[in-house]
mmCIF file of C-alpha atoms in Angstrom:
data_model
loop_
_atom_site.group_PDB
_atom_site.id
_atom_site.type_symbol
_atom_site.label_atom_id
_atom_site.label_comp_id
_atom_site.label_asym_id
_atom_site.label_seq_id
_atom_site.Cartn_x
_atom_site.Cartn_y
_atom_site.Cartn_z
ATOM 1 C CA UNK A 14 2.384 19.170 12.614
ATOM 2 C CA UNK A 15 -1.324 19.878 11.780
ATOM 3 C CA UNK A 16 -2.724 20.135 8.236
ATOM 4 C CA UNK A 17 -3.275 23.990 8.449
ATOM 5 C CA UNK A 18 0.458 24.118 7.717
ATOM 6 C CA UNK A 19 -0.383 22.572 4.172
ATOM 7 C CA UNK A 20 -1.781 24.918 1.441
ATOM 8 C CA UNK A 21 -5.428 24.883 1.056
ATOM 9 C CA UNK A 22 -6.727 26.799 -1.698
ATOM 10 C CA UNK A 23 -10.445 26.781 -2.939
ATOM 11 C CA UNK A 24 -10.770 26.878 -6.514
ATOM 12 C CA UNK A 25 -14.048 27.220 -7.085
ATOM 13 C CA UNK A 26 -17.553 26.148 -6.213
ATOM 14 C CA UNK A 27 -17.836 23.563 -8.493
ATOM 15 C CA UNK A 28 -15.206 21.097 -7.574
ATOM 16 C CA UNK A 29 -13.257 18.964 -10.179
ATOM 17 C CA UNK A 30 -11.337 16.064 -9.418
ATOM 18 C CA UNK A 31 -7.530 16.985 -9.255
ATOM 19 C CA UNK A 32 -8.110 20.242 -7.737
ATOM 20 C CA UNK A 33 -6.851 21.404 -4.563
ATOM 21 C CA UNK A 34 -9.866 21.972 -2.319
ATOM 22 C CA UNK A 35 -10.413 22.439 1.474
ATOM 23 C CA UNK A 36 -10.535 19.833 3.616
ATOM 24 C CA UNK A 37 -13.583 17.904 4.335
ATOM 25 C CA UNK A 38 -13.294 18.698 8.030
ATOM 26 C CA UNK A 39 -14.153 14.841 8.727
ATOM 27 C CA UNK A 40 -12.197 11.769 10.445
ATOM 28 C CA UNK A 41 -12.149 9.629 7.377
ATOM 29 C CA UNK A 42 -8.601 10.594 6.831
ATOM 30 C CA UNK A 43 -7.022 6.814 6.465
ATOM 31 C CA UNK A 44 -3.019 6.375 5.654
ATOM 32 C CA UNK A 45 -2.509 4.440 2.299
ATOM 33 C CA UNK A 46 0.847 3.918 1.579
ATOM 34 C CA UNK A 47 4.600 5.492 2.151
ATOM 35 C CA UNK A 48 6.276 5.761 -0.813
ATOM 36 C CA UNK A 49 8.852 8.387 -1.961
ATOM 37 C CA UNK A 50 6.847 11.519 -4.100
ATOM 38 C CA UNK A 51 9.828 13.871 -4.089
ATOM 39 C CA UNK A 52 12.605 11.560 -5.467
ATOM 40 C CA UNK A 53 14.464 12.188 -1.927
ATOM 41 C CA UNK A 54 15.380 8.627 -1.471
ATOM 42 C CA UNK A 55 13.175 8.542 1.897
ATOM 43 C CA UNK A 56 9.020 7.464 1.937
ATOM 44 C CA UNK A 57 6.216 10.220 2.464
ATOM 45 C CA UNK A 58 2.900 9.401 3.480
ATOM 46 C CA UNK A 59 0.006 9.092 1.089
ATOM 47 C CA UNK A 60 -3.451 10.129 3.259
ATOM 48 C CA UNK A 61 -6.632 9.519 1.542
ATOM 49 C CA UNK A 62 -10.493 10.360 3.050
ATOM 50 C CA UNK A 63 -13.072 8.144 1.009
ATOM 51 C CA UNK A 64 -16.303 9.919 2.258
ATOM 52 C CA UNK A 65 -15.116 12.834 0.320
ATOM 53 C CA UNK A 66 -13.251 11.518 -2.098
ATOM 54 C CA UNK A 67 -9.973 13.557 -1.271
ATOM 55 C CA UNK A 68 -6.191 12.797 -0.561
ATOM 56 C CA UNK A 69 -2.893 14.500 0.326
ATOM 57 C CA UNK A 70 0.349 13.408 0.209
ATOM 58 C CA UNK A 71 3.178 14.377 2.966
ATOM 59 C CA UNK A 72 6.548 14.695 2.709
ATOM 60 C CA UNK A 73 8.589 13.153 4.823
ATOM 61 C CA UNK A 74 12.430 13.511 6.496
ATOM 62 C CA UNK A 75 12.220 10.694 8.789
ATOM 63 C CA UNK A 76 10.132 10.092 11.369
ATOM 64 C CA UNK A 77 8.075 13.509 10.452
ATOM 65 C CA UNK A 78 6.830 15.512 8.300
ATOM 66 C CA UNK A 79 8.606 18.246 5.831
ATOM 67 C CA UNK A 80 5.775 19.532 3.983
ATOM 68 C CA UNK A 81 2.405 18.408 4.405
ATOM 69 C CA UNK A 82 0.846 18.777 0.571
ATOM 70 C CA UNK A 83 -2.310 20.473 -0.423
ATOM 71 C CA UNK A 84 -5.804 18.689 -0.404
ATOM 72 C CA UNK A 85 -6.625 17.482 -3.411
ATOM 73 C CA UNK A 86 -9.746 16.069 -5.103
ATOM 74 C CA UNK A 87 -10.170 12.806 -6.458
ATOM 75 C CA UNK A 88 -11.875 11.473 -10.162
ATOM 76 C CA UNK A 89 -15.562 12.277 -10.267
ATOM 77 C CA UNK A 90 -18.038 10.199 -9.234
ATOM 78 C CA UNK A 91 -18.699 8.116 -5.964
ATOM 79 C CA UNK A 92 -17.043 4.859 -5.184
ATOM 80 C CA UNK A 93 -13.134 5.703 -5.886
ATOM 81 C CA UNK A 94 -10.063 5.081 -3.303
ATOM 82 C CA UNK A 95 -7.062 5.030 -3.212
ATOM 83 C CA UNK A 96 -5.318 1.580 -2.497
ATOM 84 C CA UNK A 97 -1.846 2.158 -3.011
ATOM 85 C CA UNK A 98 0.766 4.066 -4.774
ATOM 86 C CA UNK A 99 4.237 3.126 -6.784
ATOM 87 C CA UNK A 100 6.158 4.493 -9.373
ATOM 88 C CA UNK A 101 4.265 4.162 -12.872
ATOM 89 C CA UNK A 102 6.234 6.445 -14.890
ATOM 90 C CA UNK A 103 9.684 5.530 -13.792
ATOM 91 C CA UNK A 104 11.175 9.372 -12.828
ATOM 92 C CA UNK A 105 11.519 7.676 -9.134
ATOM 93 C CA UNK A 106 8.673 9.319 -8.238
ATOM 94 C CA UNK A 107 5.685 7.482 -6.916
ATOM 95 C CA UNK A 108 2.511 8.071 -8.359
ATOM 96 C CA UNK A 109 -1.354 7.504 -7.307
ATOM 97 C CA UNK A 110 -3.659 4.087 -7.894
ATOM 98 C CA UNK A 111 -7.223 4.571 -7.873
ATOM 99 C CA UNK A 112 -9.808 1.873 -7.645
ATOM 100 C CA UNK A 113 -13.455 1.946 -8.054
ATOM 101 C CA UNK A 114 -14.995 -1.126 -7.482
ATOM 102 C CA UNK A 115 -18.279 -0.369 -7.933
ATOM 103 C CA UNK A 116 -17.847 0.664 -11.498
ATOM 104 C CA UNK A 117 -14.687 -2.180 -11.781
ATOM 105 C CA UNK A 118 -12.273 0.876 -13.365
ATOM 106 C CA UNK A 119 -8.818 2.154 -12.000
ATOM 107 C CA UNK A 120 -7.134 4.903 -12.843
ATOM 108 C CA UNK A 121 -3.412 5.996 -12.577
ATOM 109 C CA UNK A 122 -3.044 9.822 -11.169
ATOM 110 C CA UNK A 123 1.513 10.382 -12.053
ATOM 111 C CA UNK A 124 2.264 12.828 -9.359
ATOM 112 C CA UNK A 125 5.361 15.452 -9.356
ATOM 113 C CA UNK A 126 5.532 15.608 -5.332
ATOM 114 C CA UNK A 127 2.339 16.199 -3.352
ATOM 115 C CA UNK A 128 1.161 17.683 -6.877
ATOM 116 C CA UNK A 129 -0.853 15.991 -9.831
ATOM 117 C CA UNK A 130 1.357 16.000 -13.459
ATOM 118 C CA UNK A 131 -1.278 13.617 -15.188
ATOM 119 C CA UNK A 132 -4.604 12.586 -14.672
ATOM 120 C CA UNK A 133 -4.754 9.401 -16.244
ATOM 121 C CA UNK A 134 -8.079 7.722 -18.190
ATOM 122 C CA UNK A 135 -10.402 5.649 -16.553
ATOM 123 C CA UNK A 136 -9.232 1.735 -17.192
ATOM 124 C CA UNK A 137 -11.975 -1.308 -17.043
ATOM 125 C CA UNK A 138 -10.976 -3.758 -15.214
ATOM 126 C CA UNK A 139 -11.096 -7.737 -15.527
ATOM 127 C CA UNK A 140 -14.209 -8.687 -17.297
ATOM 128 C CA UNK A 141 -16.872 -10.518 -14.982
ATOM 129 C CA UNK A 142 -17.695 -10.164 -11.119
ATOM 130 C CA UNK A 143 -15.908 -9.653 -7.584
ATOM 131 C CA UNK A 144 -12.758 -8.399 -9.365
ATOM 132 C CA UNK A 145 -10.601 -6.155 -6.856
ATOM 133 C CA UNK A 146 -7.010 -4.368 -7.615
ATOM 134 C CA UNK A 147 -4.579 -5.744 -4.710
ATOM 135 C CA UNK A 148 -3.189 -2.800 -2.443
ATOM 136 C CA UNK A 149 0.203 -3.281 -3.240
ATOM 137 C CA UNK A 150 2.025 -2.191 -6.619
ATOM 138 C CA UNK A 151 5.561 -3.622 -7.928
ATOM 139 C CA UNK A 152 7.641 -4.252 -10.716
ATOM 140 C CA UNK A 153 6.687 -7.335 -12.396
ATOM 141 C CA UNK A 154 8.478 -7.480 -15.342
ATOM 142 C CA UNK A 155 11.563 -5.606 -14.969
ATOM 143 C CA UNK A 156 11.123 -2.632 -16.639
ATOM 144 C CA UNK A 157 11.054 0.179 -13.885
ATOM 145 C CA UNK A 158 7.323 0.766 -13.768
ATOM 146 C CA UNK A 159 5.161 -0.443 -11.423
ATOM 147 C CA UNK A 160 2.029 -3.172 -12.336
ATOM 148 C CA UNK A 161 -0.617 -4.185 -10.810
ATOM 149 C CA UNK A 162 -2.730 -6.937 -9.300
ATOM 150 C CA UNK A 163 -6.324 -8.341 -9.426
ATOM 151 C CA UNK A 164 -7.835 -11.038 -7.294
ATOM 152 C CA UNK A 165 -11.142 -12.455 -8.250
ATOM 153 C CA UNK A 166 -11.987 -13.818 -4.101
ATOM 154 C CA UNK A 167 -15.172 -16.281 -6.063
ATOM 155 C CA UNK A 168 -13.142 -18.078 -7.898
ATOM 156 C CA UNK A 169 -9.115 -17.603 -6.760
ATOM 157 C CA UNK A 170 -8.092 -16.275 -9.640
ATOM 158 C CA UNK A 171 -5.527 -13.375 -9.992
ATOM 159 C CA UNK A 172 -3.796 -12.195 -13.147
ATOM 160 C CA UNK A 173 -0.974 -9.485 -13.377
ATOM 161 C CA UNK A 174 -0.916 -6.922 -15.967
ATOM 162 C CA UNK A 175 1.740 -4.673 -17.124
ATOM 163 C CA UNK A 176 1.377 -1.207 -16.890
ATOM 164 C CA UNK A 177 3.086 1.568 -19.568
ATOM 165 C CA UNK A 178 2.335 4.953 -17.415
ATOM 166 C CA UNK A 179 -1.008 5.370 -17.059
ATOM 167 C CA UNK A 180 -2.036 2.620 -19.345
ATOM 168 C CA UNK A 181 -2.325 -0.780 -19.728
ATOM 169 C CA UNK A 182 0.980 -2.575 -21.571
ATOM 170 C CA UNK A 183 -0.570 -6.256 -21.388
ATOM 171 C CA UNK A 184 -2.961 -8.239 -19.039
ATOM 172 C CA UNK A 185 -1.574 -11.425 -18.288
ATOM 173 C CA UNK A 186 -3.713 -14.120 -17.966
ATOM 174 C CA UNK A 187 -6.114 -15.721 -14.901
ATOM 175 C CA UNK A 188 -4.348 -18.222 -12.924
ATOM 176 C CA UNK A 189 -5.785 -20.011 -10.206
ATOM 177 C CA UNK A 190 -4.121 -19.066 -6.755
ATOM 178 C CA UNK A 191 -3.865 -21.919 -4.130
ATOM 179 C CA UNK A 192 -6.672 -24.478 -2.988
ATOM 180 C CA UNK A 193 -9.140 -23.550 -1.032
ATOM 181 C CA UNK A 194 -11.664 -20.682 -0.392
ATOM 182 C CA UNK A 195 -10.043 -18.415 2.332
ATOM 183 C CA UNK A 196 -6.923 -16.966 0.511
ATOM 184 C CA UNK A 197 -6.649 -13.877 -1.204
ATOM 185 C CA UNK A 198 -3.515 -12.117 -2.403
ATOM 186 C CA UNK A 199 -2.164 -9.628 0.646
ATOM 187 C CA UNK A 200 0.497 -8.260 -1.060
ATOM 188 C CA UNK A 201 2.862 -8.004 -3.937
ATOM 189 C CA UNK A 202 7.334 -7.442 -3.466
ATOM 190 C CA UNK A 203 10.405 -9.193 -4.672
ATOM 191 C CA UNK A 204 11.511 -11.985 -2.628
ATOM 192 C CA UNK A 205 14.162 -14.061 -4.337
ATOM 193 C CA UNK A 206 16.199 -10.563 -5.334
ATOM 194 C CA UNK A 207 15.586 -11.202 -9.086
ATOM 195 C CA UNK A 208 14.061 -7.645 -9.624
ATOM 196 C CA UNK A 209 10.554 -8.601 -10.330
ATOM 197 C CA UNK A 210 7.931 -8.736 -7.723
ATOM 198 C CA UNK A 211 6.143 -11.653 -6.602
ATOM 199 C CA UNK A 212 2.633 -12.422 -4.846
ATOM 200 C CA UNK A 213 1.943 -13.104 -1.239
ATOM 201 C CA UNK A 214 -1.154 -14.791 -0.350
ATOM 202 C CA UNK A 215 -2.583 -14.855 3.023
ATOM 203 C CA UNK A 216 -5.365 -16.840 4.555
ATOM 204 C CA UNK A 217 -6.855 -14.961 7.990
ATOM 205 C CA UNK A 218 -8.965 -17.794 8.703
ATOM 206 C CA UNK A 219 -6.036 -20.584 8.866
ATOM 207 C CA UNK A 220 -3.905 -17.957 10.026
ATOM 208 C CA UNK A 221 -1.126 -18.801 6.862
ATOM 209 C CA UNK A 222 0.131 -17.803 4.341
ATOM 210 C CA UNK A 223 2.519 -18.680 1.061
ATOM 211 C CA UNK A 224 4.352 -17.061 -1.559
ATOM 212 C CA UNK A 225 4.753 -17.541 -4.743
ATOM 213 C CA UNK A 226 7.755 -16.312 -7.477
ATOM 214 C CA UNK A 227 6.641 -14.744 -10.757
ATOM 215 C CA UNK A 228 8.235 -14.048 -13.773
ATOM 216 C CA UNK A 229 6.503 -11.289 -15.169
ATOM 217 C CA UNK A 230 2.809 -12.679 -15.546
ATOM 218 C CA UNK A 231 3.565 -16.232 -15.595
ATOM 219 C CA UNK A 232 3.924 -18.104 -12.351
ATOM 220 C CA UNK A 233 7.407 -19.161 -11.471
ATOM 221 C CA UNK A 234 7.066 -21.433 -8.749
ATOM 222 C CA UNK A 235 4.529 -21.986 -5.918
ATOM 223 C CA UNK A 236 5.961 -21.589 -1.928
ATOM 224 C CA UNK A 237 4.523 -24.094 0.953
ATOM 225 C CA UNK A 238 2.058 -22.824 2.979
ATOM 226 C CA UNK A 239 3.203 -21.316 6.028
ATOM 227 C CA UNK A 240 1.553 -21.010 9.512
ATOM 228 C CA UNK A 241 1.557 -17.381 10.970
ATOM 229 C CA UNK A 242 2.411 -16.234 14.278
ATOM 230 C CA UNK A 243 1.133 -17.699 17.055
ATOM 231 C CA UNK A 244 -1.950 -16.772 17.979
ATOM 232 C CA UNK A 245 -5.184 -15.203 16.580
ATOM 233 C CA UNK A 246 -6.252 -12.007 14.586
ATOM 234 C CA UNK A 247 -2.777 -11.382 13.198
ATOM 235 C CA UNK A 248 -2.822 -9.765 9.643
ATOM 236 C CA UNK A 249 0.277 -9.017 6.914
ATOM 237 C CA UNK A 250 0.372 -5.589 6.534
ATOM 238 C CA UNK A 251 -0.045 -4.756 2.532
ATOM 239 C CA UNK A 252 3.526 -3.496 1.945
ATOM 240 C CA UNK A 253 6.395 -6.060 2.212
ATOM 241 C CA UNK A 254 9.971 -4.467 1.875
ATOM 242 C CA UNK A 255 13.450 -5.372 2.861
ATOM 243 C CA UNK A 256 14.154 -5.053 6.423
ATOM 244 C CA UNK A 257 17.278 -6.819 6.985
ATOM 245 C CA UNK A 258 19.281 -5.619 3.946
ATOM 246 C CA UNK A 259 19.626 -8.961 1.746
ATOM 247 C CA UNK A 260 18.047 -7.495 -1.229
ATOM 248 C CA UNK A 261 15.127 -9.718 -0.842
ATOM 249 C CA UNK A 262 12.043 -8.466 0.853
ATOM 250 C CA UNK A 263 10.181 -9.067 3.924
ATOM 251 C CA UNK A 264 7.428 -9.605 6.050
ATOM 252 C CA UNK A 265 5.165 -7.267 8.726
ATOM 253 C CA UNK A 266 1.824 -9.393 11.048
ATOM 254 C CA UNK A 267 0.213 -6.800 13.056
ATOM 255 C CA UNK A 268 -2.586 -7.596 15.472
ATOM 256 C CA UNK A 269 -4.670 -4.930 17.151
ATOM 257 C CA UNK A 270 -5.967 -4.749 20.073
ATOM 258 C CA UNK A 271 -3.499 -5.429 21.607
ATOM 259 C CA UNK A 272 -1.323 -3.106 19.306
ATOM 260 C CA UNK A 273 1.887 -5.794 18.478
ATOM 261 C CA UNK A 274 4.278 -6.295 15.194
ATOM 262 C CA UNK A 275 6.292 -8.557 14.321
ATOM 263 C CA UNK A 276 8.900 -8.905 11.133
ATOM 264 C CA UNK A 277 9.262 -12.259 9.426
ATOM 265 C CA UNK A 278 12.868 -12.543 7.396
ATOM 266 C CA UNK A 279 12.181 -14.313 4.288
ATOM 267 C CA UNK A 280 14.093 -15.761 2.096
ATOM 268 C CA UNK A 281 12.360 -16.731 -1.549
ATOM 269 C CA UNK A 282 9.442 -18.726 -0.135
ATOM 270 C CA UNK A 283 11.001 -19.797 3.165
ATOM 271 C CA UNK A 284 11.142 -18.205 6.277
ATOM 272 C CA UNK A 285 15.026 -17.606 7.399
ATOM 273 C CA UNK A 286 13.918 -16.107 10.959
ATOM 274 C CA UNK A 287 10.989 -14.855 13.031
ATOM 275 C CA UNK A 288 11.425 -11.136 15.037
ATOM 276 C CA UNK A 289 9.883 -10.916 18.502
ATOM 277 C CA UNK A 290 6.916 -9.797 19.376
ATOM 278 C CA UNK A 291 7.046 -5.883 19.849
ATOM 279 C CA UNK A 292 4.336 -3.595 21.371
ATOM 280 C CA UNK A 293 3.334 -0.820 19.294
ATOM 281 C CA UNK A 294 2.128 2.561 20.627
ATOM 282 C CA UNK A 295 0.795 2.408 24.316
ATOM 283 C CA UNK A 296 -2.986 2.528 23.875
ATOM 284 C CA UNK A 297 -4.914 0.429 21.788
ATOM 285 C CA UNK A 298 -6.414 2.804 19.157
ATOM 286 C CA UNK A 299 -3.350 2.360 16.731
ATOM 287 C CA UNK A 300 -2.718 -0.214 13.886
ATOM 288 C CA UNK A 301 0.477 -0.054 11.504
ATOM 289 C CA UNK A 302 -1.162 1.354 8.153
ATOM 290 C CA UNK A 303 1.904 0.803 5.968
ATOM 291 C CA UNK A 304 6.109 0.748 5.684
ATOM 292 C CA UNK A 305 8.098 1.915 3.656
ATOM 293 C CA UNK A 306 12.148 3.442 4.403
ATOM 294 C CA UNK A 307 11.098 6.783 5.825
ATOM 295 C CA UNK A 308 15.280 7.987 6.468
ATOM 296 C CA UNK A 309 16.814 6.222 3.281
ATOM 297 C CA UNK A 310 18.839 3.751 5.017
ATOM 298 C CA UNK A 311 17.495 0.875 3.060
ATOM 299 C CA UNK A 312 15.333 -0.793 4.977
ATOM 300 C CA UNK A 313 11.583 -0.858 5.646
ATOM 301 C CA UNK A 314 10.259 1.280 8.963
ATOM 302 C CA UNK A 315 6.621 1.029 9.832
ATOM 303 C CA UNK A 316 4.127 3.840 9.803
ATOM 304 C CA UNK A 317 0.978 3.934 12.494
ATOM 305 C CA UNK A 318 -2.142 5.312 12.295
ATOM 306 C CA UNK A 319 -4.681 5.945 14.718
ATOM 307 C CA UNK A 320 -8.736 7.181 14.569
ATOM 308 C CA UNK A 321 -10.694 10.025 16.351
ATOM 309 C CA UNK A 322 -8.697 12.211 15.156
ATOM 310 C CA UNK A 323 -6.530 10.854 12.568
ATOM 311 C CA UNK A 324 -3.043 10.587 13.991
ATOM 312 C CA UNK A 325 0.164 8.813 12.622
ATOM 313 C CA UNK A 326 3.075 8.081 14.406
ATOM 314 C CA UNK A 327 6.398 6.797 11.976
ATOM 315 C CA UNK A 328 8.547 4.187 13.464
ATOM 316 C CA UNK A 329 12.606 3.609 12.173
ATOM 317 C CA UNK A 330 13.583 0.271 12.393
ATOM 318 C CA UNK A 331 16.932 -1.659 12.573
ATOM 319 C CA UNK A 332 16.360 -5.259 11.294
ATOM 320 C CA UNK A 333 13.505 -6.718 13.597
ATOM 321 C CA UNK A 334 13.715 -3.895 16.079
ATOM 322 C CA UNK A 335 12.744 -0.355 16.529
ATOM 323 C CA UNK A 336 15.676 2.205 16.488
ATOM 324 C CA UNK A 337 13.601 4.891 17.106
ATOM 325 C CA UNK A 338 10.056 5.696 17.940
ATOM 326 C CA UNK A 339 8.979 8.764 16.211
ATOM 327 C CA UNK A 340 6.182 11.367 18.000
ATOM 328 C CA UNK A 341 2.943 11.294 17.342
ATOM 329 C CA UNK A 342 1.628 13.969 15.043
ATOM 330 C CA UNK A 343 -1.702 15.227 14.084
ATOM 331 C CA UNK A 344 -3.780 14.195 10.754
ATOM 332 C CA UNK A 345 -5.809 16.061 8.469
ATOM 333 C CA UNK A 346 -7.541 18.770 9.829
ATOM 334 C CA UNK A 347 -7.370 17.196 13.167
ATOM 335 C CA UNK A 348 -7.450 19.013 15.998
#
């Protein structure tokens, strides 16, 4: 389904962030995250287009989608994205994450739906250089609302702080991350089932990776390092979820070209099994851009994206396989 079936409405000449605007009429539409914006129990697809500082959110039932929203305008200024999206207010609805590194500020957008409730205030980041917010968003500290993550890549530090909303609860402190220059935090999800979310690292390089248990901004207890898949060029994908049902999440490498997966069953900080290696779409032009549980079963299914035009493509998976490959279905604006 193309974007013209999503309301577009001009508002004006003069274009504020958080209004609905026309689109762009560029390819810079990139997929973010699937998370669930409607409170549906099942993932939608957060788009966002950085040259012009625009995203749209589209609701999902399965492996397409039921309402592609409205294009809407981002916060003012150049240099904001969108890395991610959870649930900050806790109405099981999940809400926007803006970054600007340039300016080192982020800003939480809550969302009702493909539609903007609250605009929330500019926040300053960690004070000093090279800090980044980690694309991935989780509970931390057992309250329902999803934190967030900085990685300073200089000097391997990361610290966790606890978000209230929009705002900032409490920034936890700067710990050092593991030894060596190469690792940087990939992404953040709950992997010994104790309802607070814990922090992958990955090292491209080395192809490895670890993870480490947190108890709300403290660190819990540090994993081994662990070798990746065979191979080179294979990357974790930013969202880890539970694929297999245990209550503990899991792991996505993707390599492109050629376009492969594979799911890693973890288990705390070990690895319980390794999923073959599957082929993704047939030609090369597609990566998988995020997961998330797109038909509510309770496990993680894996969303691809594709360039020139934007195209996405949702897959439903069954453990470490594919149940069903969705079709593929136009982007924003795309042709």
């Amino acid at each position: 389904m193309k974007s013209s079936a999503a309301s577009m409405i001009v508002l004006g000449a003069m274009m504020a962030f958080g209004e609905v605007t026309q689109d762009g009429g560029d390819d810079g539409w990139k997929i973010v995250q699937a998370a669930d914006f409607d409170f549906d129990g099942m993932a939608d697809v957060l788009w966002n287009d950085t040259r012009d500082n625009l995203f749209s959110i589209w609701l999902m039932e399965g492996t397409g989608p039921r309402a592609p929203g409205p294009v809407i305008a981002g916060p003012p200024g150049d240099g904001w994205s969108v890395p991610t999206a959870g649930d900050f207010n806790r109405d099981g609805m999940a809400d926007v994450l803006w970054s600007n590194a340039k300016r080192n500020r982020f800003a939480v957008w809550l969302m009702n739906g493909a539609s903007v409730l609250t605009v929330g205030p500019e926040i300053p980041g960690p004070i000093g250089d090279d800090w980044t917010l980690v694309p991935s968003v989780s509970d931390f500290n057992l309250d329902g609302w999803s934190d967030v993550v900085f990685h300073q890549a200089k000097t391997n530090l990361f610290s966790v702080w606890l978000m209230n909303g929009a705002t900032v609860l409490a920034r936890g402190p700067a710990l050092y991350g593991p030894i060596g220059d190469e690792w940087s935090v990939s992404t953040t999800a709950d992997f010994n089932g104790d309802g607070m979310s814990d922090i992958v690292w990955g090292d491209a390089t080395n192809d490895r990776m670890a993870i480490w248990l947190m108890n709300g901004t403290a660190l819990l207890a540090r994993g081994p390092s662990v070798s990746g898949p065979l191979g080179i060029d294979w990357t974790l994908v930013t969202t880890a979820g539970d694929i297999n049902f245990d209550g503990m999440a899991d792991l996505v490498w993707t390599t492109d070209p050629p376009s492969l997966f594979t799911v890693w069953l973890m288990g705390g900080t070990s690895l319980l099994g390794q999923g073959p290696l599957v082929a993704g779409p047939e030609d090369d032009d597609w990566s998988v851009a995020t997961a998330g549980d797109l038909n509510g079963d309770g496990v993680m299914d894996l969303v691809w994206q594709a360039q020139n035009p934007p195209r996405m493509t949702a897959w439903v998976m069954r453990g470490t396989s594919v149940a069903m490959a969705g079709p593929v279905i136009q982007g924003p604006n795309a042709p």
